[in-house]
Amino acid sequence: MASKSDFPVPRSSVNIVKEYRAALSDILNTKFGCVATFDGVDFESELNVAKHGGPAIVPERRVGVTLPSGVQVSVWKGDLTSFSVDAVVNAANIRLEHLGGLAQALSSAGGPKIQRESGDYVYRHGPLTTGDAVVFDAGLLPCKKIIHAVGPELPHYPSTHDVFKAEPLLQKVICSILDRVKEQHLSTVAIPAISSGLFNYPRSECAKTIVSTVKQYYEYVQHGHRPKEIFLMNNDEPTVKEMEGAFHHIFAPSTMTYSQATAKNTRSATKTSPTIQVANVRVTLKKDKIEEQRTDVIVNTASPNRNLREGEISKAISMKAGEGMQKEMYSAHSTGNIVITKGYKLNCSEVYHTLCMSKDQPAAHQFLFTSVFECLCMAAANHRNSIAFPAIGTGNLGFSKKEVARMMLDAVHNFTQTHQTKMDVYFIIFPSDRETFQAFEEQMRSYQPSASHSSFAPAAAVDRSDIHSSRGSTPRISLCGPSRESTAEAEKWLTDLFASSSFDIHNNLILHWGEEEHQQLSRLTKGGVSIEEFFTQGHACVTVKGFSRGEAADAVLQVEAMLCNIQRELISEGEREISMLSDTKVSSERLTVDHSRPDFTDRVPTFKKQNLRILKVEKVKNPALQVLFDLKKDQLHCSATQTMFQLIPAQFCEMISRIGFHAECAPPEDPAYGEGIYFAHTLKRAMDLWRQKKEEYLYFVEAEVLMGNATPGKRGLILPPPVGSDADVLYDSVTGGGDISVIFSGYQALPKYIITCKRRDE
């Protein structure tokens, strides 16, 4: 069940929060699954300035179309240095020297890695030629890759003949970019008007060539990977206008602008599904039935007595879902003014039931706004990518259609101001409700964030008794996590971060650090901070010390951010490998087991014997990992599996459920039987093998393990030893002391349950 809490920020640490808001949000989400919002902290205006200078541009979608191949192409006004996509394209020169224009902006925002990798490439391979495109890591940019593409360079005042000669070269570089997109299996890429700036290609001709080349590429390239969307993005209005004009000319009459779409009748508007982009959130308006949506989350408006047969929306959702939802509704705990239940027969994972109040009650507007905001926060905290809302409050609650549309859009905007999460948000209007659809349509077309709602208290649970009171100016970080344990872990970490000038970070992902990370550590030590990295008995640790708490916290956040980046990369690489080997789409779920079910009650006595109280049991479902586990079972000719345990840090629960077991997640206290993945046959042995240092919560993974042909292990093994004289025939696993097993392939174990506990004497 989702949990929320407020963490007061010490006044002495406010400047750290100001400077590292994005890093703090990322770390809290990666380590603890918590979405963080910040209240009472006056973020300076310079933090909203793009890294290359000038005011930040809110991404704005102008026009788009879906090609017959399924690829979406759209024109945007936005800032490539802050746009979150799989890859951004840089307009580079042949020597990859990023000294001006967009190249300099991207290089500055991405950090020294951008220019360093570019220089290394040219040193090894020589200069590029016009039309080439190469792919590197994106450094500190909010994307995975940067594609450096070399377009044609024209004279300052190009003639018609100059443009004629340059056109095939511009076509070539666009094709090279799209080739790299295909090779790298990228889903989204943002492309600027290459050559139109410092390289003097006339804007109008440049726009027409780029748009037509993208269109032709996906008409004639029928095989291989296709991306989800191509963003044609620029930050200056004249270039964006030229792109729009070229788009309409080349795709007409198959596309229309948003304003053109809304000028059509209701039936036509329904087909075009009006969409706007608010930072990382895509908002789509649809005419449909809310109970028919295929999203991760469906939002319902329920009466305070939780009777789902009251209200048209609630009744429709309840009838489609079945009786189980009403039963759970009566017993489920509320978080703020929201009750979460399973989706049952609906095509969603969860339903968020908002317990809203009618318009004539005090502070009803703020209450409605907060309900929408909290639903978005909970969806982000629970790693949901899509959510469908009805037009909350337009029925019996008495709100006008226009004000509801406005408040719901403002809630989305406020969510994007404090969250980095990508999400698809759908506003679902009943098919015959033309007036509500038009009200939402008009608000979306002319939307600008409303100052009247920017000061709402979005992240705290609303209490009717103090809904009039101001939250004041006390700095705080509001945490919304998947459970009380997750928010408690996050609070403890924040307390330690702000309270001490010495900090120990135990994490075996440190072993993945390379030259770049060690150079960053070296830079950190120049400011009065000492950093010691050491490795002992299978455990990697970094100790950070500063002359002040502020200096130490500054360095700790940068170190933790490095580790979070590595964890994300490992998960991404792991999911790609699992998908390729299993030929199965990778998906994972952690389903909370009801306390009354045998999955929960049967485990209670075993844990009680170790003085542990079970707080939560989650069943892990990952079909792709199951396929690989079954393949491994056949490969080892091993029909029998054994139930075993690991005791892991909270940070790795999600990682293990998504990509399975890795040695870095649970290094034992002493790796006496090899450098593999350790499992204990009993809970008691697990607690000896992984000694937790005064942790409030303990996280056990229960797994099925394939031992196969096993032999006693010994220190230093990185693979099982040979069975006999043939060095190519190895044992399948090793053992230690009879109640410890070590495997060397993560696919020999399948996570089945994650069990959260607390010591009974606490």
XYZ file of N, CA, C and O in Angstrom, residues 77 97 120 272 274 341 419 492 547 604 655 674 683:
52
model
N 8.781 22.635 -30.373
C 9.659 23.703 -29.907
C 10.146 23.287 -28.531
O 9.334 23.014 -27.627
N 34.540 18.883 -32.805
C 34.944 19.930 -31.867
C 33.712 20.781 -31.584
O 33.227 21.508 -32.458
N 38.563 11.415 -28.499
C 39.149 10.071 -28.569
C 38.784 9.377 -29.876
O 39.615 8.697 -30.495
N -8.764 12.173 -33.807
C -7.404 12.690 -33.749
C -6.811 12.624 -32.351
O -5.620 12.834 -32.193
N -6.729 14.604 -29.384
C -5.879 15.763 -29.089
C -4.875 15.461 -27.979
O -5.226 14.888 -26.948
N -7.054 -0.227 -5.099
C -7.425 -1.646 -5.181
C -6.822 -2.245 -6.444
O -6.330 -1.527 -7.314
N 8.814 16.256 -10.586
C 9.069 14.860 -10.912
C 9.674 14.749 -12.301
O 9.288 15.472 -13.216
N 15.369 7.726 6.859
C 16.597 7.412 7.592
C 17.822 7.848 6.782
O 18.775 8.427 7.318
N 34.924 18.755 5.759
C 35.145 19.655 6.890
C 33.816 20.109 7.484
O 33.731 20.490 8.643
N 4.718 -17.255 8.432
C 4.808 -16.551 9.719
C 5.553 -17.360 10.784
O 6.463 -16.837 11.448
N 15.494 -4.310 -8.571
C 16.456 -4.805 -9.556
C 16.361 -6.323 -9.704
O 16.332 -6.855 -10.821
N 33.775 -18.842 -2.930
C 33.846 -18.388 -4.311
C 33.210 -17.021 -4.482
O 32.614 -16.462 -3.552
N 16.568 -19.475 7.009
C 16.560 -18.070 7.413
C 17.686 -17.765 8.390
O 18.349 -16.723 8.305
